[in-house]
Short mmCIF file of C-alpha atoms and ligand atoms in Angstrom, two decimals:
data_model
loop_
_atom_site.label_atom_id
_atom_site.label_comp_id
_atom_site.label_asym_id
_atom_site.label_seq_id
_atom_site.Cartn_x
_atom_site.Cartn_y
_atom_site.Cartn_z
CA MET D 1 116.75 96.98 102.72
CA ILE D 2 115.22 100.49 102.39
CA LYS D 3 113.04 100.97 105.44
CA GLN D 4 113.28 104.75 106.11
CA ALA D 5 111.85 107.60 103.95
CA ILE D 6 112.55 111.38 104.40
CA ILE D 7 109.97 113.97 103.49
CA PRO D 8 110.96 117.68 103.48
CA LEU D 9 107.87 119.62 104.42
CA ALA D 10 109.31 122.83 105.65
CA GLY D 11 108.91 124.90 102.32
CA LEU D 12 106.81 128.02 102.29
CA GLY D 13 104.61 126.91 99.38
CA THR D 14 104.55 130.51 97.79
CA ARG D 15 103.66 129.03 94.37
CA LEU D 16 100.29 128.06 95.91
CA LEU D 17 99.37 131.32 97.41
CA PRO D 18 96.73 132.20 98.66
CA LEU D 19 95.98 128.74 99.67
CA THR D 20 99.07 128.27 101.62
CA SER D 21 98.93 131.61 103.37
CA VAL D 22 97.68 130.00 106.56
CA PHE D 23 97.55 126.32 105.58
CA PRO D 24 100.46 124.04 104.66
CA LYS D 25 100.24 122.87 101.14
CA GLU D 26 100.74 119.22 102.03
CA LEU D 27 97.42 119.11 103.89
CA LEU D 28 95.50 120.63 100.99
CA PRO D 29 93.01 118.04 99.78
CA ILE D 30 93.44 116.41 96.38
CA ASN D 31 90.04 114.78 95.58
CA GLY D 32 89.08 114.59 99.31
CA LYS D 33 92.43 113.37 100.79
CA PRO D 34 95.37 115.55 101.99
CA GLY D 35 98.30 115.43 99.53
CA ILE D 36 100.58 114.04 102.09
CA GLU D 37 98.51 110.90 102.62
CA TYR D 38 99.16 109.93 98.86
CA ILE D 39 102.89 110.07 99.69
CA LEU D 40 102.49 108.03 102.91
CA ASP D 41 100.41 105.40 101.14
CA GLU D 42 103.14 105.08 98.46
CA CYS D 43 105.55 104.53 101.33
CA ILE D 44 103.62 101.88 103.08
CA ASP D 45 103.06 100.06 99.78
CA SER D 46 106.91 100.11 99.10
CA GLY D 47 107.53 98.44 102.49
CA ILE D 48 108.82 101.67 104.20
CA LYS D 49 108.57 101.32 108.15
CA GLU D 50 109.61 104.76 109.26
CA VAL D 51 109.04 108.20 107.85
CA ILE D 52 110.95 111.27 108.89
CA PHE D 53 109.01 114.59 108.36
CA ILE D 54 111.04 117.65 108.22
CA ILE D 55 108.80 120.52 109.24
CA SER D 56 109.22 124.09 110.59
CA LYS D 57 107.77 125.80 113.54
CA LYS D 58 105.35 127.61 111.14
CA LYS D 59 104.09 124.24 110.02
CA GLU D 60 103.56 122.53 113.30
CA ILE D 61 99.79 122.08 112.17
CA ILE D 62 101.12 119.15 110.18
CA LYS D 63 102.24 117.40 113.41
CA LYS D 64 98.89 118.27 115.03
CA TYR D 65 97.06 116.47 112.10
CA PHE D 66 98.64 113.18 112.91
CA HIS D 67 98.45 113.74 116.82
CA ASN D 68 94.86 114.73 117.18
CA ASP D 69 93.83 111.66 119.13
CA LYS D 70 91.83 113.55 121.75
CA PHE D 71 89.60 115.16 119.22
CA TYR D 72 88.83 111.91 117.36
CA LYS D 73 88.23 109.91 120.62
CA LYS D 74 85.85 112.50 121.77
CA ILE D 75 83.80 112.34 118.50
CA ILE D 76 83.76 108.51 118.24
CA LYS D 77 82.57 108.28 121.75
CA LYS D 78 79.54 110.43 120.89
CA LYS D 79 79.03 109.11 117.33
CA LYS D 80 79.89 105.56 116.34
CA ASP D 81 80.47 106.74 112.66
CA ARG D 82 82.17 103.91 110.78
CA ARG D 83 83.83 106.33 108.38
CA ILE D 84 85.34 108.49 111.07
CA ILE D 85 86.61 105.35 113.08
CA ASP D 86 88.32 104.06 109.90
CA GLU D 87 89.79 107.60 109.23
CA TYR D 88 91.14 107.66 112.75
CA LYS D 89 92.56 104.11 112.56
CA LYS D 90 94.41 105.30 109.31
CA ILE D 91 95.79 108.31 111.06
CA LEU D 92 97.04 106.29 114.00
CA LYS D 93 98.83 104.00 111.55
CA TYR D 94 100.56 106.99 109.93
CA LYS D 95 101.36 108.48 113.35
CA LYS D 96 103.20 105.36 114.55
CA MET D 97 105.52 105.65 111.49
CA ILE D 98 106.35 109.33 111.54
CA LYS D 99 109.10 111.11 113.33
CA PHE D 100 109.57 114.92 113.26
CA VAL D 101 112.65 117.04 112.83
CA TYR D 102 112.82 120.82 112.28
CA GLN D 103 114.22 123.11 109.70
CA ASN D 104 113.32 126.52 110.61
CA LYS D 105 115.05 128.39 107.89
CA PRO D 106 114.27 127.54 104.26
CA LYS D 107 117.86 126.89 103.19
CA GLY D 108 117.17 124.20 100.66
CA THR D 109 116.47 120.56 100.39
CA GLY D 110 120.10 119.57 101.15
CA ASP D 111 119.97 121.57 104.32
CA ALA D 112 116.61 119.99 105.21
CA LEU D 113 118.16 116.47 104.64
CA LEU D 114 121.05 117.17 106.94
CA LYS D 115 118.48 117.60 109.81
CA THR D 116 117.76 113.93 109.75
CA LYS D 117 121.32 112.67 109.93
CA LYS D 118 121.18 111.36 113.37
CA LEU D 119 117.94 109.40 112.65
CA ILE D 120 119.29 107.43 109.65
CA LYS D 121 120.02 103.74 110.43
CA GLY D 122 120.69 102.08 107.06
CA LYS D 123 123.27 102.51 104.33
CA PHE D 124 120.53 103.95 101.88
CA PHE D 125 117.29 105.70 102.42
CA LEU D 126 114.32 106.97 100.40
CA MET D 127 113.71 110.63 100.01
CA MET D 128 110.35 111.95 98.48
CA LEU D 129 109.37 115.55 97.57
CA PRO D 130 105.75 115.82 98.35
CA ASP D 131 105.06 118.28 95.54
CA ASP D 132 105.67 115.48 93.14
CA LEU D 133 102.68 113.00 93.08
CA ILE D 134 103.08 110.00 90.92
CA ILE D 135 99.97 107.91 90.44
CA LYS D 136 98.89 104.80 88.64
CA LYS D 137 102.19 102.96 89.48
CA ASN D 138 104.17 103.15 92.68
CA CYS D 139 107.43 104.82 91.58
CA SER D 140 109.27 104.14 95.02
CA LYS D 141 108.36 100.65 94.97
CA SER D 142 109.93 100.24 91.45
CA MET D 143 113.04 102.32 92.50
CA ILE D 144 113.57 100.00 95.70
CA LYS D 145 113.55 96.95 93.40
CA ILE D 146 116.14 98.55 91.17
CA HIS D 147 118.18 99.51 94.12
CA ASN D 148 118.11 95.90 95.51
CA ARG D 149 119.14 94.55 92.24
CA TYR D 150 122.13 97.02 91.51
CA LYS D 151 122.90 98.13 95.12
CA SER D 152 123.27 101.70 93.92
CA SER D 153 121.43 104.98 94.31
CA VAL D 154 118.47 105.60 92.18
CA ILE D 155 116.72 108.82 91.12
CA ALA D 156 113.43 109.16 89.34
CA SER D 157 113.59 110.78 85.83
CA MET D 158 110.97 112.15 83.37
CA ASN D 159 111.43 113.73 80.02
CA VAL D 160 110.39 117.44 80.07
CA LYS D 161 109.98 120.00 77.30
CA LYS D 162 113.40 121.70 76.50
CA LYS D 163 112.01 125.20 77.22
CA THR D 164 111.18 124.08 80.86
CA VAL D 165 114.61 122.65 81.83
CA SER D 166 115.65 125.56 84.14
CA ARG D 167 112.84 124.57 86.42
CA TRP D 168 114.33 121.18 87.18
CA GLY D 169 117.53 119.26 88.03
CA ILE D 170 118.73 118.02 84.71
CA PHE D 171 120.68 114.62 84.03
CA LYS D 172 123.55 114.00 81.71
CA LEU D 173 123.39 110.25 81.26
CA LYS D 174 126.27 107.86 80.70
CA LYS D 175 124.89 104.67 79.41
CA LYS D 176 121.70 102.70 79.17
CA ILE D 177 121.41 99.70 81.60
CA ASN D 178 117.93 98.62 80.20
CA LYS D 179 114.84 100.27 78.70
CA ASP D 180 113.95 102.30 81.86
CA ASN D 181 117.28 102.64 83.71
CA SER D 182 120.55 104.37 82.80
CA LEU D 183 123.66 105.24 84.69
CA ILE D 184 124.07 109.00 85.47
CA GLU D 185 127.17 110.86 84.42
CA ASP D 186 126.26 114.19 85.92
CA VAL D 187 123.43 116.19 87.16
CA PHE D 188 122.77 120.09 87.25
CA GLU D 189 120.33 121.89 89.27
CA LYS D 190 118.10 124.26 87.09
CA PRO D 191 120.45 124.84 84.14
CA SER D 192 119.71 127.36 81.44
CA ILE D 193 118.30 126.04 78.20
CA LYS D 194 121.71 126.67 76.67
CA ASN D 195 123.56 124.77 79.27
CA ALA D 196 121.19 121.85 79.74
CA PRO D 197 122.83 118.48 78.70
CA SER D 198 119.41 116.91 78.07
CA ASN D 199 115.74 117.13 78.64
CA LYS D 200 115.66 114.39 81.32
CA ALA D 201 114.60 115.94 84.58
CA VAL D 202 115.06 114.82 88.32
CA ILE D 203 111.62 114.08 89.70
CA GLY D 204 111.28 114.08 93.59
CA ARG D 205 111.96 110.45 94.35
CA TYR D 206 115.53 109.51 95.40
CA ILE D 207 117.21 106.44 97.01
CA LEU D 208 120.36 107.97 98.51
CA PRO D 209 123.45 106.63 100.29
CA TYR D 210 124.19 107.62 103.90
CA LYS D 211 127.50 109.09 102.53
CA ILE D 212 125.57 111.95 101.18
CA PHE D 213 125.39 113.57 104.61
CA TYR D 214 129.15 113.98 104.63
CA LYS D 215 128.97 115.77 101.23
CA LEU D 216 126.23 118.04 102.55
CA LEU D 217 128.09 118.99 105.69
CA HIS D 218 130.68 120.69 103.40
CA LEU D 219 128.59 121.97 100.62
CA LYS D 220 128.51 125.65 99.83
CA PRO D 221 125.07 127.28 98.85
CA GLY D 222 124.35 126.81 95.13
CA LYS D 223 121.60 128.13 92.88
CA GLY D 224 119.49 130.61 94.60
CA GLY D 225 121.77 130.59 97.70
CA GLU D 226 120.37 127.29 98.84
CA ILE D 227 122.07 123.97 99.60
CA HIS D 228 120.93 121.43 96.90
CA ILE D 229 120.87 117.69 97.10
CA THR D 230 121.57 117.87 93.38
CA ASP D 231 125.07 119.34 94.20
CA ALA D 232 125.78 116.67 96.78
CA ILE D 233 124.79 114.04 94.32
CA ARG D 234 127.30 115.54 91.70
CA SER D 235 130.03 115.38 94.20
CA LEU D 236 129.33 111.73 95.00
CA ILE D 237 129.20 110.90 91.27
CA ASN D 238 132.60 112.55 90.92
CA GLU D 239 133.89 110.10 93.40
CA ASN D 240 132.56 107.22 91.25
CA GLU D 241 129.39 106.57 93.47
CA SER D 242 126.93 105.07 90.98
CA PHE D 243 123.60 106.62 90.54
CA ILE D 244 120.84 105.33 88.29
CA ALA D 245 118.12 107.50 86.58
CA HIS D 246 114.85 105.43 86.41
CA SER D 247 112.31 106.64 83.98
CA PHE D 248 109.09 105.76 85.86
CA SER D 249 105.81 104.57 84.16
CA GLY D 250 103.37 106.07 86.59
CA LYS D 251 101.71 109.65 85.86
CA TYR D 252 103.43 112.57 87.21
CA LEU D 253 101.32 115.36 88.87
CA ASP D 254 103.08 118.61 89.82
CA CYS D 255 101.09 119.59 93.03
CA GLY D 256 103.39 122.53 93.88
CA THR D 257 101.94 125.07 91.47
CA MET D 258 98.43 126.16 91.17
CA ASN D 259 97.89 124.85 87.73
CA GLY D 260 99.31 121.64 88.57
CA TYR D 261 97.48 121.33 91.87
CA ILE D 262 94.00 121.95 90.10
CA LYS D 263 94.93 119.34 87.45
CA SER D 264 96.02 116.68 89.94
CA THR D 265 92.49 116.81 91.57
CA LEU D 266 90.88 116.17 88.15
CA GLU D 267 93.38 113.53 87.30
CA ILE D 268 92.96 111.56 90.46
CA ALA D 269 89.19 111.88 90.32
CA LYS D 270 89.34 109.92 87.00
CA ILE D 271 90.97 106.90 88.50
C1 LIG Q 1 113.61 120.21 93.38
C2 LIG Q 1 115.00 119.64 93.00
C3 LIG Q 1 115.03 119.56 91.50
C4 LIG Q 1 113.98 118.64 91.08
C5 LIG Q 1 112.54 119.14 91.45
C6 LIG Q 1 111.58 117.95 91.23
O1 LIG Q 1 113.39 121.46 92.98
O2 LIG Q 1 115.88 120.68 93.51
O3 LIG Q 1 116.35 119.17 91.17
O4 LIG Q 1 114.09 118.56 89.60
O5 LIG Q 1 112.57 119.33 92.94
O6 LIG Q 1 110.39 118.44 91.62
P1 LIG Q 1 112.19 122.41 93.63
O7 LIG Q 1 110.89 121.82 93.01
O8 LIG Q 1 112.26 122.37 95.07
O9 LIG Q 1 112.42 123.81 92.98
#
């Protein structure tokens, strides 16, 4: 059973400057709700019981957001506003689920993941990249179902325009299992258009095995001098660990870029 989710939040958010110059991107509102709450709601709805946030000293305000009890209590005492009481209850629910670990140097998603090693209890866990919002259908929930059926790792996948492949991890697929799921033969972090084996991109939802920590421990920095989970996944695939690419049916919103962030507010407002 997958009960733990890891969410790396230590990134600098430079693609969203100036909004992120003093404010973490994950707390930016999308249609009146901080982006990270959409991710937490996806977790809760998928049966996740514990979430591990990887933050940095610079982003401690994220912790404060979930630990601001005194502030709420003071206001609620003075004003019995139903909406504020409900919001506070929601924050308390999130707070109970979240543990915090630190990654103070941005050395990549793989390095961030390593910081959680001691807290992981099961053989598999969920990892979600908070820039990637998926609405209309719970992608994590579908992936957990696939994992339960095939007992293997699962990664979310989406077709992207060929000219944009170097922005993503790109899959080379082995064979189809059914309409939405295929076995992965290999995966490359941000390949050039020339070297990309397909236009099927990695989207930020992964069900990963505990074993990945042993790979990450020995991994050398890859693209851009960072430690990438993609490279650790490659090395597991080389050792015959099976990984499934799941092409999800929800709508993908890229909240990590300014254009995408603006668009996501409009899209969510339509629902
Ligand atoms: C990360 C991953 C990449 C994946 C992408 C999805 O890249 O390294 O493989 O395709 O997330 O959003 P980043 O967005 O951190 O550059």
